[in-house]
Amino acid sequence: MTDLSWRDVLATHYHHAAPEFLHIKRSYSLHFIYRFSGKKYVLSKVRKDPRRIPFHFQFDITELLSLRSETVRRAEPPVTPSSGPWVDIGSHHWFVRPYIEHDPAPDWRKPLLIRAAAHHLARIHEIAESSPNPLGEVQDGLAPYHWPICTVLAEQNAFAADMILRGRPRRDVATVRRNLETLGRQAAEVELGLTGITHQDFRPGNILVRGGAVTGIIDWDLAHEDRYLYDAALGALHLGCHQAGSDHLSAAQLFMDVYLDRFDVKAGAEAVPWMFRFITTRNLAVGRSPGKWRGLLREVEARWPRTGTHRVSRPRELVSADTGSCSP
């Protein structure tokens, strides 16, 4: 759509006529940042896709969490909410949320910030576990990128076949097949803990920081029901990749120690190494940066060669230096 079209969406469906355009952010979706009546907002334009998580889930989740978490904000309802808290126009969904002021480039090498992120994710999971679950059944036909742990393990052949269709290297396909077979056997013996609402994309780009404090957690479009420990371990690895040098797991371990001290996921001693191996294997298959996950998988297998506990050691002091080359 043209610039006029997004303005028309705001004028017609939100009564935000003649907004002041500030800038645009491009990711999977388009996000128009604007000011209206002295307040800043984000208008998101999302292409409809039946192979993604049902669109309404993110609104059901943020509505629930916003009641008790200061870092989760609900969407602004349109004037005539015929489709709920969003607007359907042609091949796209549109919705508005308040803009959260934040620093453009927080220093994720700082242990205090890693601890803060772990604390906030634990708080969100704690709220989810003590609240009615708003999620319904996830439909069949989702792309493998959106499969929860149980589906990946149950559909290992289809998961690997999807890699082949997308032209992933043969060595990566072989690694994923081998690891999923082992992980599947181990899953029956490892207590992976509680299941509930998970963000599924807890990474620095979705954790807003202002003056060293976490002020917002955004982009809930991938959220669905899965193991809480998966959410935490994925966030730990994303944050670990922002550290200098090759030892990304010390920061990841720090995140997990803080998270597990804050929220008891009822997982067994082997669950964290298992989850790190599962996440790096899964994302080697479906992630946008297979080189990142290939390297992290090597680090995981070097530190925990098939067995180990999540309390193996305290992380070494994190240094302030140039960040590593890991990308999202």
Coordinates of C-alpha atoms in Angstrom, one line a residue:
M1 CA 0.0 0.0 0.0
T2 CA 1.1 3.6 -0.5
D3 CA 1.7 6.2 2.2
L4 CA -1.8 7.5 1.6
S5 CA -3.3 4.1 2.3
W6 CA -1.8 3.7 5.7
R7 CA -3.1 7.1 6.6
D8 CA -6.5 6.1 5.3
V9 CA -6.5 3.1 7.6
L10 CA -5.8 5.3 10.6
A11 CA -8.3 8.0 9.6
T12 CA -11.1 5.5 8.8
H13 CA -10.6 2.8 11.5
Y14 CA -8.9 4.7 14.4
H15 CA -10.0 8.3 13.8
H16 CA -6.4 9.3 13.8
A17 CA -6.7 11.8 11.0
A18 CA -3.6 13.6 9.7
P19 CA -1.0 11.8 11.8
E20 CA 2.6 13.0 11.9
F21 CA 4.8 10.4 10.3
L22 CA 8.0 9.7 12.2
H23 CA 9.7 6.6 10.6
I24 CA 9.1 3.1 9.4
K25 CA 10.5 -0.2 10.6
R26 CA 10.7 -3.2 8.2
S27 CA 10.9 -6.8 9.4
Y28 CA 8.5 -9.6 8.6
S29 CA 5.9 -6.9 8.7
L30 CA 5.8 -3.1 8.1
H31 CA 5.5 -0.9 11.2
F32 CA 4.6 2.8 10.8
I33 CA 5.6 5.0 13.8
Y34 CA 3.6 8.2 14.0
R35 CA 2.4 10.8 16.4
F36 CA -1.2 11.8 16.9
S37 CA -2.6 14.2 19.5
G38 CA 0.7 14.4 21.4
K39 CA 1.1 10.6 21.7
K40 CA 3.3 8.2 19.7
Y41 CA 1.9 5.0 18.2
V42 CA 2.9 2.1 15.9
L43 CA 0.6 0.9 13.1
S44 CA 1.6 -2.6 11.9
K45 CA 0.7 -4.1 8.6
V46 CA 0.9 -7.9 8.5
R47 CA 0.4 -10.1 5.5
K48 CA -2.2 -12.9 6.1
D49 CA -0.6 -16.3 6.1
P50 CA -2.5 -19.5 7.1
R51 CA 0.8 -21.3 7.8
R52 CA 1.6 -19.0 10.7
I53 CA 0.3 -19.0 14.2
P54 CA -3.4 -17.9 14.3
F55 CA -3.4 -14.1 14.3
H56 CA -5.7 -13.6 17.2
F57 CA -3.4 -15.5 19.6
Q58 CA -1.1 -12.5 20.1
F59 CA -4.0 -10.3 21.1
D60 CA -5.5 -12.9 23.5
I61 CA -2.1 -13.2 25.1
T62 CA -1.2 -9.5 25.4
E63 CA -4.6 -8.7 26.7
L64 CA -4.1 -11.2 29.5
L65 CA -0.5 -10.3 30.4
S66 CA -1.1 -6.6 30.2
L67 CA -3.3 -6.8 33.3
R68 CA -0.4 -7.7 35.5
S69 CA 2.8 -6.9 33.6
E70 CA 4.1 -3.4 33.0
T71 CA 6.2 -4.6 30.0
V72 CA 3.3 -6.0 27.9
R73 CA 1.0 -3.5 26.2
R74 CA -2.4 -4.3 24.7
A75 CA -3.3 -3.1 21.2
E76 CA -5.5 0.0 20.7
P77 CA -9.0 -1.1 19.6
P78 CA -10.3 0.2 16.3
V79 CA -13.4 2.4 16.3
T80 CA -15.5 -0.4 14.9
P81 CA -13.8 -3.7 16.0
S82 CA -15.6 -6.0 13.7
S83 CA -12.6 -8.4 13.6
G84 CA -11.4 -7.8 17.1
P85 CA -8.5 -5.5 18.1
W86 CA -7.3 -5.4 14.5
V87 CA -8.6 -4.4 11.0
D88 CA -8.8 -6.8 8.0
I89 CA -8.2 -5.1 4.6
G90 CA -7.6 -7.3 1.6
S91 CA -4.5 -9.5 2.1
H92 CA -3.3 -7.8 5.3
H93 CA -4.2 -7.3 8.9
W94 CA -3.6 -3.9 10.5
F95 CA -3.4 -3.0 14.2
V96 CA -2.2 -0.1 16.4
R97 CA -0.3 -0.2 19.7
P98 CA 1.2 2.5 21.9
Y99 CA 4.8 3.3 21.1
I100 CA 7.2 2.4 23.9
E101 CA 10.2 4.8 24.2
H102 CA 13.5 2.9 24.2
D103 CA 17.2 3.1 23.6
P104 CA 18.2 2.4 20.0
A105 CA 21.1 0.1 20.9
P106 CA 21.3 -1.2 24.5
D107 CA 24.5 -2.8 25.6
W108 CA 23.5 -6.5 26.0
R109 CA 27.0 -7.4 27.1
K110 CA 26.2 -6.0 30.6
P111 CA 25.4 -8.7 33.1
L112 CA 22.8 -6.4 34.9
L113 CA 20.8 -6.1 31.6
I114 CA 21.0 -9.9 31.0
R115 CA 19.7 -10.4 34.6
A116 CA 16.9 -7.9 34.0
A117 CA 15.7 -9.7 30.8
A118 CA 15.7 -13.0 32.6
H119 CA 13.7 -11.6 35.5
H120 CA 11.1 -10.1 33.2
L121 CA 10.6 -13.3 31.1
A122 CA 10.3 -15.3 34.4
R123 CA 7.7 -12.8 35.6
I124 CA 5.7 -13.2 32.3
H125 CA 5.7 -17.0 32.7
E126 CA 4.8 -16.7 36.3
I127 CA 1.7 -14.6 35.3
A128 CA 0.8 -17.0 32.6
E129 CA 1.0 -20.0 34.9
S130 CA -1.3 -18.4 37.5
S131 CA -3.9 -17.2 34.9
P132 CA -6.5 -18.9 32.8
N133 CA -4.9 -20.0 29.5
P134 CA -6.5 -18.0 26.6
L135 CA -5.1 -20.2 23.9
G136 CA -7.2 -22.6 21.9
E137 CA -6.2 -25.3 19.5
V138 CA -3.4 -24.4 17.0
Q139 CA -4.6 -25.5 13.6
D140 CA -2.9 -28.1 11.4
G141 CA -0.9 -27.0 8.4
L142 CA 1.5 -24.6 10.1
A143 CA 5.0 -24.2 8.5
P144 CA 7.7 -26.2 10.4
Y145 CA 9.1 -22.9 11.6
H146 CA 6.1 -22.6 13.9
W147 CA 6.0 -26.2 15.2
P148 CA 6.3 -26.6 19.0
I149 CA 8.7 -29.1 20.5
C150 CA 6.3 -32.0 20.5
T151 CA 5.5 -31.7 16.8
V152 CA 9.1 -31.4 15.7
L153 CA 10.0 -34.6 17.6
A154 CA 6.9 -36.4 16.3
E155 CA 7.4 -35.3 12.7
Q156 CA 11.2 -35.6 12.3
N157 CA 11.1 -36.9 8.7
A158 CA 8.8 -34.1 7.6
F159 CA 10.9 -31.6 9.4
A160 CA 14.1 -32.8 7.7
A161 CA 12.3 -33.0 4.3
D162 CA 11.4 -29.3 4.7
M163 CA 15.1 -28.5 5.0
I164 CA 15.8 -30.3 1.7
L165 CA 13.0 -28.5 -0.1
R166 CA 14.5 -25.2 1.0
G167 CA 18.0 -26.2 -0.2
R168 CA 19.7 -26.4 3.1
P169 CA 23.2 -28.1 3.0
R170 CA 23.3 -31.9 3.1
R171 CA 25.6 -31.8 6.2
D172 CA 23.1 -29.7 8.1
V173 CA 20.2 -32.0 7.1
A174 CA 22.3 -35.0 8.4
T175 CA 23.1 -33.2 11.6
V176 CA 19.5 -32.3 12.3
R177 CA 18.3 -35.9 11.5
R178 CA 20.9 -37.4 13.8
N179 CA 20.3 -34.9 16.7
L180 CA 16.5 -35.1 16.5
E181 CA 16.6 -38.9 16.7
T182 CA 18.8 -38.7 19.8
L183 CA 16.7 -35.9 21.4
G184 CA 13.5 -37.8 20.7
R185 CA 14.8 -40.9 22.6
Q186 CA 16.0 -38.7 25.5
A187 CA 12.8 -36.7 25.7
A188 CA 11.1 -39.7 27.3
E189 CA 13.6 -39.7 30.1
V190 CA 14.1 -35.9 30.6
E191 CA 11.5 -33.8 32.6
L192 CA 11.1 -30.7 30.5
G193 CA 8.9 -28.9 32.9
L194 CA 5.7 -26.9 32.7
T195 CA 3.9 -25.9 29.5
G196 CA 2.1 -22.6 28.9
I197 CA 2.2 -19.3 27.0
T198 CA 5.6 -18.7 25.3
H199 CA 6.8 -15.7 23.4
Q200 CA 8.9 -17.8 21.0
D201 CA 11.1 -14.9 19.9
F202 CA 12.6 -13.4 23.1
R203 CA 15.6 -11.7 21.6
P204 CA 17.2 -8.2 22.0
G205 CA 15.2 -6.7 19.1
N206 CA 12.0 -7.5 20.9
I207 CA 13.1 -6.5 24.4
L208 CA 12.9 -2.7 24.8
V209 CA 15.3 -1.0 27.2
R210 CA 15.3 2.6 28.5
G211 CA 18.1 3.8 30.7
G212 CA 19.2 0.2 31.6
A213 CA 15.7 -0.9 32.5
V214 CA 13.4 -3.2 30.5
T215 CA 10.4 -1.2 29.5
G216 CA 8.6 -3.4 27.0
I217 CA 8.4 -6.8 25.4
I218 CA 7.0 -6.7 21.9
D219 CA 6.2 -8.8 18.8
W220 CA 4.0 -11.5 20.1
D221 CA 3.0 -12.8 16.7
L222 CA 4.8 -16.1 17.1
A223 CA 3.5 -16.8 20.6
H224 CA 1.8 -20.1 21.4
E225 CA 1.7 -22.9 23.9
D226 CA 5.0 -24.7 24.5
R227 CA 7.5 -25.5 27.3
Y228 CA 8.4 -22.4 29.3
L229 CA 12.0 -23.7 29.4
Y230 CA 12.1 -23.5 25.6
D231 CA 11.3 -19.8 25.8
A232 CA 13.9 -19.2 28.4
A233 CA 16.7 -21.2 26.8
L234 CA 16.0 -19.6 23.4
G235 CA 16.2 -16.1 24.9
A236 CA 19.4 -17.1 26.7
L237 CA 21.1 -18.2 23.5
H238 CA 20.0 -15.0 21.6
L239 CA 21.4 -12.9 24.4
G240 CA 24.5 -15.0 24.6
C241 CA 25.2 -14.3 21.0
H242 CA 25.7 -10.6 21.8
Q243 CA 28.8 -11.3 23.8
A244 CA 32.3 -10.7 22.7
G245 CA 34.5 -13.6 21.7
S246 CA 33.5 -17.2 21.1
D247 CA 32.1 -18.1 24.6
H248 CA 28.5 -17.2 24.2
L249 CA 27.3 -19.8 26.7
S250 CA 28.5 -18.0 29.9
A251 CA 26.0 -15.2 29.3
A252 CA 23.3 -17.8 28.4
Q253 CA 24.1 -19.7 31.6
L254 CA 23.8 -16.4 33.6
F255 CA 20.4 -15.8 32.0
M256 CA 19.2 -19.3 32.9
D257 CA 20.5 -19.1 36.5
V258 CA 18.5 -15.9 37.1
Y259 CA 15.4 -17.2 35.3
L260 CA 15.4 -20.5 37.2
D261 CA 15.9 -18.8 40.5
R262 CA 12.9 -16.6 39.8
F263 CA 10.5 -19.2 38.3
D264 CA 10.3 -22.9 39.0
V265 CA 9.5 -24.6 35.7
K266 CA 9.5 -28.1 37.4
A267 CA 12.2 -29.3 35.1
G268 CA 14.8 -32.0 35.7
A269 CA 18.5 -31.6 36.0
E270 CA 19.2 -32.6 32.4
A271 CA 16.5 -30.3 30.9
V272 CA 18.6 -27.2 30.2
P273 CA 21.4 -28.9 28.2
W274 CA 18.7 -30.9 26.4
M275 CA 16.9 -27.7 25.6
F276 CA 20.0 -25.9 24.4
R277 CA 20.8 -28.8 22.0
F278 CA 17.2 -29.0 20.8
I279 CA 17.0 -25.2 20.1
T280 CA 20.3 -25.1 18.3
T281 CA 19.3 -28.1 16.2
R282 CA 15.9 -26.8 15.4
N283 CA 17.2 -23.4 14.4
L284 CA 19.9 -24.9 12.3
A285 CA 17.0 -26.3 10.3
V286 CA 14.6 -23.3 10.2
G287 CA 16.5 -20.2 11.3
R288 CA 17.5 -17.4 9.0
S289 CA 21.1 -17.5 10.1
P290 CA 22.2 -21.2 10.0
G291 CA 25.8 -20.2 10.5
K292 CA 25.0 -18.7 13.9
W293 CA 23.1 -21.8 15.1
R294 CA 25.8 -24.2 13.6
G295 CA 28.4 -22.4 15.8
L296 CA 26.2 -22.4 18.9
L297 CA 25.5 -26.1 18.5
R298 CA 29.2 -26.8 18.5
E299 CA 29.6 -24.8 21.7
V300 CA 26.7 -26.6 23.3
E301 CA 28.0 -30.0 22.5
A302 CA 31.5 -29.1 23.6
R303 CA 30.2 -27.9 27.0
W304 CA 27.6 -30.6 27.5
P305 CA 28.6 -33.7 25.6
R306 CA 25.2 -35.4 25.7
T307 CA 24.9 -35.2 29.5
G308 CA 25.1 -32.5 32.2
T309 CA 23.2 -30.3 34.5
H310 CA 22.2 -26.6 34.3
R311 CA 24.3 -25.8 37.4
V312 CA 27.7 -26.8 35.9
S313 CA 29.4 -23.6 36.8
R314 CA 28.9 -19.9 37.5
P315 CA 29.6 -17.8 34.4
R316 CA 32.9 -16.0 34.1
E317 CA 32.9 -12.2 34.2
L318 CA 31.6 -10.7 31.0
V319 CA 33.9 -8.2 29.3
S320 CA 33.1 -5.0 27.6
A321 CA 34.4 -5.4 24.0
D322 CA 33.1 -5.4 20.5
T323 CA 30.2 -7.8 20.1
G324 CA 30.5 -11.1 18.3
S325 CA 29.2 -11.7 14.8
C326 CA 26.1 -13.6 15.7
S327 CA 23.0 -12.2 13.9
P328 CA 19.3 -12.9 14.6

